[in-house]
Short mmCIF file of C-alpha atoms and ligand atoms in Angstrom, two decimals:
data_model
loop_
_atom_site.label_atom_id
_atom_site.label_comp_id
_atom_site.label_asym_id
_atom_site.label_seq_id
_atom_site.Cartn_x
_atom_site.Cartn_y
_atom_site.Cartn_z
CA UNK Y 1 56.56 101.06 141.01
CA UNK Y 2 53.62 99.31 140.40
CA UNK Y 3 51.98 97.95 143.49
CA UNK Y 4 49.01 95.91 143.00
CA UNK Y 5 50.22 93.44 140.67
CA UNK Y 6 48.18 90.50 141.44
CA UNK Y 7 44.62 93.13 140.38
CA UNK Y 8 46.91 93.72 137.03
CA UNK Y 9 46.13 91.54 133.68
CA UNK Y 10 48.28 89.27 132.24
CA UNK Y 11 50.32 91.67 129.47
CA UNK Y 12 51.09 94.02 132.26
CA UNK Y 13 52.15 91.12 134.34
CA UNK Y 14 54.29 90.10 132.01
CA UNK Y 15 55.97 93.34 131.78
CA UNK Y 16 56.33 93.63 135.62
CA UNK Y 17 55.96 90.46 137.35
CA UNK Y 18 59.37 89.59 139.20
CA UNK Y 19 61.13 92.43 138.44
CA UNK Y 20 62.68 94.79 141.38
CA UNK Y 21 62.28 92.91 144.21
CA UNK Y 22 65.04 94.79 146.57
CA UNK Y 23 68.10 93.07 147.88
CA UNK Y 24 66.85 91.82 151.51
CA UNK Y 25 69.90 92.17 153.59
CA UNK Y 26 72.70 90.12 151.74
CA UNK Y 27 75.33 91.70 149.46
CA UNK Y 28 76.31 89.79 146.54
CA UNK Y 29 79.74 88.51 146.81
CA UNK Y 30 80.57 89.32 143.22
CA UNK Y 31 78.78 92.43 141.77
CA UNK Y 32 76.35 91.60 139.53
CA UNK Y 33 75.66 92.49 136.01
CA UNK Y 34 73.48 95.60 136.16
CA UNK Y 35 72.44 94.34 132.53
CA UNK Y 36 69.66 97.75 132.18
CA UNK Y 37 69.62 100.82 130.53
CA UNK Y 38 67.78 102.93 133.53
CA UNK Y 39 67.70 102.78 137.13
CA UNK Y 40 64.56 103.61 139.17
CA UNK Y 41 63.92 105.25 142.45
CA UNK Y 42 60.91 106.13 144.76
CA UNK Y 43 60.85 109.75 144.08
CA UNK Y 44 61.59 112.07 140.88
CA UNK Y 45 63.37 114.39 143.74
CA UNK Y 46 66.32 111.52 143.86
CA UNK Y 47 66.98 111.12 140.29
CA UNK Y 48 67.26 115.08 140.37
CA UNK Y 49 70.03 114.58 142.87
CA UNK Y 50 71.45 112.61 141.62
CA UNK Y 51 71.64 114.27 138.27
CA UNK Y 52 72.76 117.55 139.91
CA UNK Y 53 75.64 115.35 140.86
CA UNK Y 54 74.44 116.16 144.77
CA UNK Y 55 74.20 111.86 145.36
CA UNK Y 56 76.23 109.04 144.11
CA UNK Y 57 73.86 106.67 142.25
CA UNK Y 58 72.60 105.75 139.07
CA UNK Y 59 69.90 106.93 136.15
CA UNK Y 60 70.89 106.24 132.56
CA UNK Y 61 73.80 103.28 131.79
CA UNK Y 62 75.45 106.01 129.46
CA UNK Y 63 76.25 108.16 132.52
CA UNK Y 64 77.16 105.03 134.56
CA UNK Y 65 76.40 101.75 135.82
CA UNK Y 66 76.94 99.98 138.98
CA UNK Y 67 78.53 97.09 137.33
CA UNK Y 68 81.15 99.42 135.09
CA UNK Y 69 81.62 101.43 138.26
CA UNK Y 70 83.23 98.37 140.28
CA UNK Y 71 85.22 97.83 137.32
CA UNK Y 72 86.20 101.73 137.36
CA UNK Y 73 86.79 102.12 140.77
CA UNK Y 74 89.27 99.03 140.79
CA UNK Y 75 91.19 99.98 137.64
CA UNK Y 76 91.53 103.45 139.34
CA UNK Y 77 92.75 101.76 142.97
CA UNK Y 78 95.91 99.81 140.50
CA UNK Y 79 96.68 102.53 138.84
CA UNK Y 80 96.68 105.48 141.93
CA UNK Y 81 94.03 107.44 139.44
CA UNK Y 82 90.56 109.52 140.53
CA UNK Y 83 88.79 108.88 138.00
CA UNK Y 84 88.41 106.05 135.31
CA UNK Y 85 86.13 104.87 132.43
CA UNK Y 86 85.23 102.07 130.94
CA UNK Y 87 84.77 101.92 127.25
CA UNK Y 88 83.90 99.51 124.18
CA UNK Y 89 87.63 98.94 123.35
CA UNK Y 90 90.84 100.02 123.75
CA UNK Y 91 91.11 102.56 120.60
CA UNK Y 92 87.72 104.53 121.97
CA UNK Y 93 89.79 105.19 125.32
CA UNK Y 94 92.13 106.80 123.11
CA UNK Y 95 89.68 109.00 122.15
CA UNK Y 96 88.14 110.03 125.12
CA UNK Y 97 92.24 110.54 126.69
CA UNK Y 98 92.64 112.93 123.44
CA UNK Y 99 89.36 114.84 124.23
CA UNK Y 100 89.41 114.93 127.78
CA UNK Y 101 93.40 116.53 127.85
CA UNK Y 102 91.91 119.53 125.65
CA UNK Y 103 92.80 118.02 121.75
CA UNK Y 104 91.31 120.26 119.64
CA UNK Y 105 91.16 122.32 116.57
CA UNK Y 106 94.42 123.97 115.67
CA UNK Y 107 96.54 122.51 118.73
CA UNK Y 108 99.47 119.60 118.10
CA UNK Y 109 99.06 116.36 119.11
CA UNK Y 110 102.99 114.84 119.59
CA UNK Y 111 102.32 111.31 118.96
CA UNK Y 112 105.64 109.02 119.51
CA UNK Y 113 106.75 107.43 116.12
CA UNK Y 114 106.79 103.93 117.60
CA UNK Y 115 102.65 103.16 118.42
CA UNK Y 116 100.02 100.58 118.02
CA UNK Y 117 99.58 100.98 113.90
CA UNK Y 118 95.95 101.48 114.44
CA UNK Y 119 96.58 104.44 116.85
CA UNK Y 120 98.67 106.06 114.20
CA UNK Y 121 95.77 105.52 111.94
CA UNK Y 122 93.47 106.89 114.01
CA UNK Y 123 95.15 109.74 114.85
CA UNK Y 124 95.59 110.32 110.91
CA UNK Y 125 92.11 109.59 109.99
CA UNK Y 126 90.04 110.42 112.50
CA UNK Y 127 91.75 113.57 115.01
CA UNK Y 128 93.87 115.01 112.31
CA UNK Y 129 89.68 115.69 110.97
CA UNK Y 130 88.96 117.87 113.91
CA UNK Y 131 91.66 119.94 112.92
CA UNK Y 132 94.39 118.88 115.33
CA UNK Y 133 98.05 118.77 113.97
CA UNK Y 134 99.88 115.19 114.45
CA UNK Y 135 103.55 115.29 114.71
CA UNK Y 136 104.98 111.69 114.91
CA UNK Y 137 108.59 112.34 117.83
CA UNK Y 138 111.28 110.22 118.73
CA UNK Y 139 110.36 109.89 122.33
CA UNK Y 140 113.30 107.31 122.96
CA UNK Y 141 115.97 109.19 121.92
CA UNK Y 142 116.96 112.10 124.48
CA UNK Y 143 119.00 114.29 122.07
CA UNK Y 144 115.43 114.59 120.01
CA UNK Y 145 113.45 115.97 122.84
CA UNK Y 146 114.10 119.35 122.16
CA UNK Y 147 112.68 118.98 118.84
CA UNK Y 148 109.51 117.45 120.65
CA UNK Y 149 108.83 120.63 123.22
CA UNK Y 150 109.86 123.14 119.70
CA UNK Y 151 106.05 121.76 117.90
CA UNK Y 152 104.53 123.45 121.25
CA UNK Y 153 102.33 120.43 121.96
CA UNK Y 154 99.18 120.41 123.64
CA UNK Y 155 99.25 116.50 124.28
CA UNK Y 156 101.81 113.77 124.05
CA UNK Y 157 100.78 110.45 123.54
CA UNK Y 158 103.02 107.48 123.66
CA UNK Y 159 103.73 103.74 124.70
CA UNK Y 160 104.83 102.60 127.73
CA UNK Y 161 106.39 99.71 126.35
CA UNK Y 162 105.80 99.33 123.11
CA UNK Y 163 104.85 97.42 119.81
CA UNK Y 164 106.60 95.16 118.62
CA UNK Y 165 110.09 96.01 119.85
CA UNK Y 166 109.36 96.64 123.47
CA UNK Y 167 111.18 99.61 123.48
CA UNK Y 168 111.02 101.97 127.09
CA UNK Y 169 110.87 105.42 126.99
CA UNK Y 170 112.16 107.77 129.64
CA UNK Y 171 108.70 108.43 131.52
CA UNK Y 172 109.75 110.59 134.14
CA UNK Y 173 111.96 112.80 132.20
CA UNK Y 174 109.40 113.04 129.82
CA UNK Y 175 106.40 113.92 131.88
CA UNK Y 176 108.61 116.39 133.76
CA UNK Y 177 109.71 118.06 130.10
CA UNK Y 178 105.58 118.15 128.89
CA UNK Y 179 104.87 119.47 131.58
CA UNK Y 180 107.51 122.62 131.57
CA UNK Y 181 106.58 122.73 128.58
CA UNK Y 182 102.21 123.06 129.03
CA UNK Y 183 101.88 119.83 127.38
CA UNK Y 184 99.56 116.81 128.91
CA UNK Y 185 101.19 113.25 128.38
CA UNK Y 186 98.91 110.46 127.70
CA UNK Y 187 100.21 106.96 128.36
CA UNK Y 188 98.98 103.92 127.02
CA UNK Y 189 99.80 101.17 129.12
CA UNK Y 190 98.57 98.00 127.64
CA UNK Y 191 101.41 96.06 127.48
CA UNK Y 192 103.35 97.25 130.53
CA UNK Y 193 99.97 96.99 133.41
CA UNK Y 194 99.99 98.97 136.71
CA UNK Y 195 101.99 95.84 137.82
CA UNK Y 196 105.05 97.00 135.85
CA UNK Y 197 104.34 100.80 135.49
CA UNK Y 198 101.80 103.37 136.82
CA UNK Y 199 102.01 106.35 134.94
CA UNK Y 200 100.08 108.59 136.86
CA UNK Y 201 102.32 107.86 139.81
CA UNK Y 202 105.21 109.62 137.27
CA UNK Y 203 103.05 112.35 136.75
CA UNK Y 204 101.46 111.43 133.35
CA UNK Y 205 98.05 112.98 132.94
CA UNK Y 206 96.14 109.79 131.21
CA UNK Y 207 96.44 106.38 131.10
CA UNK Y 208 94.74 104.34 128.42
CA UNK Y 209 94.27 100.56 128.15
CA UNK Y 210 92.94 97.81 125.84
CA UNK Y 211 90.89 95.63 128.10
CA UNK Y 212 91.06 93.11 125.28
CA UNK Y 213 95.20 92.16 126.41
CA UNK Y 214 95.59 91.63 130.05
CA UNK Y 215 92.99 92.77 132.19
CA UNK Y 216 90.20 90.67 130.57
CA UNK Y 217 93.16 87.78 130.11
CA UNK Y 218 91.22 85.44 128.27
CA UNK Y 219 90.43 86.43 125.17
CA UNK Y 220 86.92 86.30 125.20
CA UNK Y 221 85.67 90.51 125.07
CA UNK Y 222 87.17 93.99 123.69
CA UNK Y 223 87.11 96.47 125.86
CA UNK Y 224 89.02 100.03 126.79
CA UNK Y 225 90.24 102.11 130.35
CA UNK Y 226 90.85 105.27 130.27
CA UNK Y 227 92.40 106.41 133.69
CA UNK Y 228 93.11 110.21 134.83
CA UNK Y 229 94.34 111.95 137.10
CA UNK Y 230 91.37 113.52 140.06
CA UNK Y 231 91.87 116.95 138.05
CA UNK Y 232 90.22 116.17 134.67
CA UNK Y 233 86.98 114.24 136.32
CA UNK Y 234 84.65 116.78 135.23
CA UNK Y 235 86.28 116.43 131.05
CA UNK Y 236 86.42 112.59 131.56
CA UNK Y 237 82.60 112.27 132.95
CA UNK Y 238 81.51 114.45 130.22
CA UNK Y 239 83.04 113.14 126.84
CA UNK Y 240 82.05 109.44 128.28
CA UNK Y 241 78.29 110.91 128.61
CA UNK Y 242 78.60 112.70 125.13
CA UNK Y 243 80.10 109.86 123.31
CA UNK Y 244 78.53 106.80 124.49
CA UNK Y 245 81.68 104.52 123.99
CA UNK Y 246 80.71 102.37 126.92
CA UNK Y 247 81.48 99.41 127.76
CA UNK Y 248 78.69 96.91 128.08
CA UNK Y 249 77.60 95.53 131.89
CA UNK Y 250 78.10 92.34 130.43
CA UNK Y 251 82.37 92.78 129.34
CA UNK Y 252 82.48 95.16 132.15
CA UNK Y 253 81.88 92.43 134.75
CA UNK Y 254 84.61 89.66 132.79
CA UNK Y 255 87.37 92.50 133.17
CA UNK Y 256 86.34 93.09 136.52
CA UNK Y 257 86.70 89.18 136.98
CA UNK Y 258 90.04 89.06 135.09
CA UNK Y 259 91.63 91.79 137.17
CA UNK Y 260 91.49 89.07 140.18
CA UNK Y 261 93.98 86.99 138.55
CA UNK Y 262 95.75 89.72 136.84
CA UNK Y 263 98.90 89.78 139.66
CA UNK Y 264 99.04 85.96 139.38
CA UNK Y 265 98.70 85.75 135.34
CA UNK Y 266 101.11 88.33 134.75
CA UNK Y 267 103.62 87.08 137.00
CA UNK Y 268 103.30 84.20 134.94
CA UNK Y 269 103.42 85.57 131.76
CA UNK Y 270 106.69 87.91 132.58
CA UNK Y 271 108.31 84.54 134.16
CA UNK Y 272 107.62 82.17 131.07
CA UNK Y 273 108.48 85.02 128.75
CA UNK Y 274 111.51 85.76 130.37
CA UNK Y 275 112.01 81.75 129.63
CA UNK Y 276 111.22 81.92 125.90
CA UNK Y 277 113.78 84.77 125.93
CA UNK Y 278 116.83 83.29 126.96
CA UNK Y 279 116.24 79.73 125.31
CA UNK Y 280 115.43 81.50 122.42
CA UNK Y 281 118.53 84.17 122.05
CA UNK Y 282 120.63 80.66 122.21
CA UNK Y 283 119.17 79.11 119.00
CA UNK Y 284 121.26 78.80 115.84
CA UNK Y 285 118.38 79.61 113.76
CA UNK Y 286 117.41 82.86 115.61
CA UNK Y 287 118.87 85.78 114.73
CA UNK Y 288 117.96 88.42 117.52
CA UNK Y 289 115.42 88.38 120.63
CA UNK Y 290 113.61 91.45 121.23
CA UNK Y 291 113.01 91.21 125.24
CA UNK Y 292 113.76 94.16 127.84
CA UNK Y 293 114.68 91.33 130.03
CA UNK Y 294 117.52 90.51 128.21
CA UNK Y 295 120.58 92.20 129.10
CA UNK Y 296 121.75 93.40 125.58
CA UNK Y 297 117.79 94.94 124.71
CA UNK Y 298 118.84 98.94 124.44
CA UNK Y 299 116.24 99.49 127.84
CA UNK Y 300 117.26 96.56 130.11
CA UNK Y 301 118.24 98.80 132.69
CA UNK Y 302 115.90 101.33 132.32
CA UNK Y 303 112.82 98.69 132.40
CA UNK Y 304 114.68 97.09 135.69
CA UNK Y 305 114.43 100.54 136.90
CA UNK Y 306 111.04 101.86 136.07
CA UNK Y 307 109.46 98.39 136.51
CA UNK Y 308 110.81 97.68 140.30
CA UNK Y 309 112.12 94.70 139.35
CA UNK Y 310 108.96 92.53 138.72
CA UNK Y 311 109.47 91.36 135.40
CA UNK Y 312 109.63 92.75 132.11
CA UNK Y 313 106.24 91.72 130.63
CA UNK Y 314 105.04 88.80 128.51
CA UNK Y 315 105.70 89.83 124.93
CA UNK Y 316 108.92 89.26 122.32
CA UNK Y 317 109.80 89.72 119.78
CA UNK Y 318 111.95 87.56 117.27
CA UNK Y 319 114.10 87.53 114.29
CA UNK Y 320 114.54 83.68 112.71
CA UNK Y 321 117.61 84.03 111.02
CA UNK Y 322 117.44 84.33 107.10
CA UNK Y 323 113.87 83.94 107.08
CA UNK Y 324 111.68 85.23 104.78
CA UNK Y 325 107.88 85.13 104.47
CA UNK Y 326 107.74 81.17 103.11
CA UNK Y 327 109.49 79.87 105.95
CA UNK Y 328 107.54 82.51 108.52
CA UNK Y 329 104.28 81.02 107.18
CA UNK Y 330 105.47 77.41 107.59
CA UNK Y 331 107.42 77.88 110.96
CA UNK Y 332 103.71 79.74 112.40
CA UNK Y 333 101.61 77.15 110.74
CA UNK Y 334 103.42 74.16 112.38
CA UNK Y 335 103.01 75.42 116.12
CA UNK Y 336 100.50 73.89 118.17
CA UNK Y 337 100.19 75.90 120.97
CA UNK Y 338 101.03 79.72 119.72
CA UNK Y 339 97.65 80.81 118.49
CA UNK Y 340 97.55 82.71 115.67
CA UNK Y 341 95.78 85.54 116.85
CA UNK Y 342 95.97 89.21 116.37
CA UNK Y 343 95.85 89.88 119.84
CA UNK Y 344 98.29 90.03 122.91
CA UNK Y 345 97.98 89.24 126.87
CA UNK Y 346 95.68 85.73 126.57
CA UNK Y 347 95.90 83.03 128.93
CA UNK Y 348 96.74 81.59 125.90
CA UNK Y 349 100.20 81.92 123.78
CA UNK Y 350 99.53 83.74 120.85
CA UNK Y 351 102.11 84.41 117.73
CA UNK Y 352 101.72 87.33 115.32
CA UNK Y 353 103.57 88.30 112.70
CA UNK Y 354 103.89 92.43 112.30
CA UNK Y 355 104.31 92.46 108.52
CA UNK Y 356 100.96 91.23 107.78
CA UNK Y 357 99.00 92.45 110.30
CA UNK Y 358 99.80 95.15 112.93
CA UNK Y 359 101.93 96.49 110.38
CA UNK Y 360 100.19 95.35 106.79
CA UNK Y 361 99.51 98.99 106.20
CA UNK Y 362 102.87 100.47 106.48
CA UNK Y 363 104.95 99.98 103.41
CA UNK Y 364 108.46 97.81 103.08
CA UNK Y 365 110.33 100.78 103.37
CA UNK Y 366 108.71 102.37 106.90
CA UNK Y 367 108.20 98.37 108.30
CA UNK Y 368 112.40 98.83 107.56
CA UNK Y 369 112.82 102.22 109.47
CA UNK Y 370 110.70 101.13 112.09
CA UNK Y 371 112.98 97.87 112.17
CA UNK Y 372 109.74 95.33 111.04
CA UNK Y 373 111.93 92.76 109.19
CA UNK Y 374 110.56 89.98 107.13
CA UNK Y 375 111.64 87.81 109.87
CA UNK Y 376 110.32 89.04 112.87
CA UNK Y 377 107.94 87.20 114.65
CA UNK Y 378 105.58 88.69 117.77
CA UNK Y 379 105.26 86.11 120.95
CA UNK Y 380 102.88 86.94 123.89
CA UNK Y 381 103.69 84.40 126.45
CA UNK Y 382 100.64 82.60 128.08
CA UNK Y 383 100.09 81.35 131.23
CA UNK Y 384 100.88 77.48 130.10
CA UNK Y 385 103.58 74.79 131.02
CA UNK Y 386 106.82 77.07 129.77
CA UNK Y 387 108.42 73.57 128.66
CA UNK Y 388 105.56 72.74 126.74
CA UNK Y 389 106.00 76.12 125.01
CA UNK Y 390 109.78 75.55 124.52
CA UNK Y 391 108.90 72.55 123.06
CA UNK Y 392 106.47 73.59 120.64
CA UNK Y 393 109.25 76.55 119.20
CA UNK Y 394 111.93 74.01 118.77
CA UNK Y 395 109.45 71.93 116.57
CA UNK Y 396 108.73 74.97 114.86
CA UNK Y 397 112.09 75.90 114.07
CA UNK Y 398 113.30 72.44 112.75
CA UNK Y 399 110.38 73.75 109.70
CA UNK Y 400 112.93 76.38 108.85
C1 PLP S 501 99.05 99.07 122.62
C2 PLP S 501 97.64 99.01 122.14
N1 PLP S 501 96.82 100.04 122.36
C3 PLP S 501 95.54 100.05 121.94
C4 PLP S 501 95.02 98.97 121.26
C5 PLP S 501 93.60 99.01 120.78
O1 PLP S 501 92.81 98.23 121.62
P1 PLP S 501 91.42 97.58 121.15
O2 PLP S 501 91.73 96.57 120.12
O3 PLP S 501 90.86 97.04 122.44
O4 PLP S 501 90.59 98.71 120.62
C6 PLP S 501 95.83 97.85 121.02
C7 PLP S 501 95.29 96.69 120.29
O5 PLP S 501 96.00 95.81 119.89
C8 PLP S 501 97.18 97.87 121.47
O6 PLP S 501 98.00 96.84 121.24
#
C-alpha cells in the first residue's frame, strides 16, 4: 500500500490517489462491481492462503471475483447446487459442463437429437476435435433408451425443455438410467429456469444456462451458468481457472440484478404465454400451437408434473396455416411489438423464425425430421400488456 501519498509526485499520485480507501463500517446494499483484475492484501502470507485454498477471498478475477461470486452463490441457492460459475455466454458453460463431467478423448458424448443448433455445432466442431465421440439419441422416446445406455456414454447432454417444440423429456427416469449406467447427465435449463425445473434436485450432474434468456431478462448482456453438483467443485474451479471463459464484473452484476425479478417476470411470461396459446390454437389461420400448456402438446402432463404446476414457460411455437416463407416475412414484418430478435426470455416479446436462423444450417430435409416447417414461427412471451400482444398477432395475421 503506499502510505505517504501526500510526499509522492504527481504521476504516482495519479496512479494511487483515491484508490483503496476501506469500507468504514457500512455494507453496500447491492454488491458492487468489483470492476479489477487483482485484489490486494496487507501481507504476501494471505494471498498464499488464500491460494492454498486455506481462506475464502480473492487474488486474480480469473479465479474469482466478489461480484461473480454473489452472482454464483445465488444461482447455486435456486438451483439446490454447491458449486456454480459464471461465464461469457451460455455456449462456454457448455464447455466447461462437458470438461468438468470427464469428456474426453475416446469417450461418447450422448447428445439428445432435439438441441439448441449451435450446441449441436459445437459439439461437432469443436468436442468431436478432442477426440470425443457424439452420438445424437432420442431422449423423448422411452422405447429408444436402450439404444442410448448400448453407446456406453460417459455424458448425456440434453434440454430440459427444448427448442423450438418445447418438447419434455423424462428427467428422472433418465438420470436414474445414466446413472446405472456410469453416465453423467448434463442439463441445460435455459428455457425451463429453477422456477419450473431444478435438475440437480432429480439427480442430474450439471446444469447449464444462457444468462442472455431469463436471468439477465432484458436483453442487454450474454452471459453463461454452469451449476454442479458439491462433488465436481474441484473439476468446475479448475477448467473455469484454465479456460478463462468468465464472465465480466460488469454482466455479472446485471444477472445478479435480473435474478431479483426473475420469480415475478417469469410468472409473467408463463401467464401471458399461456394467453397467446389458447387465443392462438383458436385462429382459422393457425394451423397448430406448440405449447406444453396446452392440453393436446405430447408432454402436457408430464410438464404439469415435473414443473409443480407453475406454468409451462414463456415460449411457442406456431404453425400459420399454408404459409410459406412470403407470407412468414410479411406476417413478422408487420408486428409492432414482437421483436425480431434471435434471442428468447426478454422483457420484451420477441418472434423468430427457426428456418432462417436457429435452424439456417440444417438442410430442408433434417428442418422436416426435426418437424421445422416453413410455417413455424418461434414466440417468447414478454412481460407486456397480454391484450396488447393479442392485438398485435391478429393484425399480423390479417397480412396472411
Ligand atoms: C437452449 C440454449 N442453450 C444455450 C444457448 C447459448 O447461449 P449463449 O447465446 O448465451 O451462448 C442458447 C442460445 O440461444 C440456447 O437457446
Amino acid at each position: 500500500m503506499v502510505r505517504e501519498l501526500k510526499t509522492k509526485r504527481l504521476a504516482t499520485r495519479a496512479v494511487h490517489a483515491g484508490e483503496r480507501t476501506r469500507p468504514n463500517g457500512f455494507v453496500p446494499m447491492s454488491t458492487p462491481i468489483y470492476s479489477s483484475a487483482t485484489f490486494l492484501y496487507d501481507h504476501l502470507a494471505d494471498i498464499d492462503a488464500i491460494s492454498a485454498g486455506d481462506r475464502r477471498g480473492f487474488t486474480y478475477s480469473r479465479h474469482g471475483n466478489p461480484t461473480n461470486a454473489a452472482l454464483e452463490e445465488a444461482v447455486a441457492s435456486l438451483e439446490g447446487g454447491g458449486i456454480a460459475a459464471s461465464l461469457a455466454s451460455g455456449m462456454s458453460a457448455i464447455l466447461l459442463a462437458l470438461l468438468a463431467a470427464g469428456t474426453e478423448q475416446g469417450t461418447t458424448i450422448a447428445a439428445s437429437q432435439d438441441l439448441y443448433g449451435v450446441t449441436v455445432k459445437f459439439l461437432m466442431d469443436v468436442a468431436a476435435r478432442w477426440g470425443a465421440r457424439i452420438e445424437f439419441v432420442d431422449v423423448l422416446n422411452p422405447a429408444k433408451r436402450n439404444e442410448i445406455w448400448a453407446l456406453k456414454p460417459a455424458v448425456l447432454l440434453l434440454e430440459s425443455l427444448t427448442n423450438p417444440l418445447l418438447r419434455v423429456p423424462d428427467l428422472p427416469a433418465l438420470v436414474a438410467e445414466a446413472h446405472a449406467h456410469h453416465a453423467r447427465v448434463i442439463v441445460d435449463n435455459t428455457f425451463a429456469t429453477p422456477l419450473l425445473l431444478r435438475p440437480l434436485e432429480h439427480g442430474a450432474d450439471f446444469v447449464v444456462h444462457s444468462a442472455t434468456k431469463y436471468f439477465g431478462g432484458h436483453g442487454d448482456l450474454t452471459g453463461g451458468i454452469l451449476v454442479a453438483q458439491e462433488d465436481y467443485a474441484e473439476e468446475v474451479r479448475n477448467f473455469t481457472r484454465l479456460v478463462g471463459a468468465n464472465l465480466g464484473p460488469f454482466e455479472a452484476w446485471l444477472t445478479l440484478r435480473g435474478l431479483k425479478t426473475l420469480p415475478l417476470r417469469f410468472a409473467r411470461h408463463c401467464e401471458n404465454a399461456q394467453r397467446l396459446a389458447d387465443w392462438l390454437a383458436k385462429h382459422p389461420k393457425v394451423e397448430h400451437v406448440f405449447y406444453p400448456g396446452l392440453a393436446n402438446h405430447p408432454d402436457h402432463l408430464r410438464a404439469r408434473q415435473l414443473f409443480g404446476g407453475v406454468g409451462a414457460g414463456g415460449v411457442l411455437s406456431v404453425k400459420i396455416r399454408g404459409a410459406g416463407r412470403g407470407e412468414i416475412f410479411r406476417f413478422v414484418d408487420s408486428l409492432e411489438l414482437f421483436l425480431k430478435a434471435t434471442s428468447l426470455g426478454d422483457v420484451q416479446s420477441l418472434v423468430l423464425y427457426p428456418a432462417i436462423s436457429s435452424h439456417r444450417d440444417l438442410s430442408p430435409k433434417q428442418r422436416e425430421r426435426l418437424g421445422i416447417t416453413e410455417n413455424l414461427i418461434r414466440l417468447s412471451a414478454g412481460v407486456e400488456d397480454v391484450e396488447d400482444l393479442i392485438a398485435d398477432l391478429e393484425k399480423g395475421l390479417e397480412q396472411i
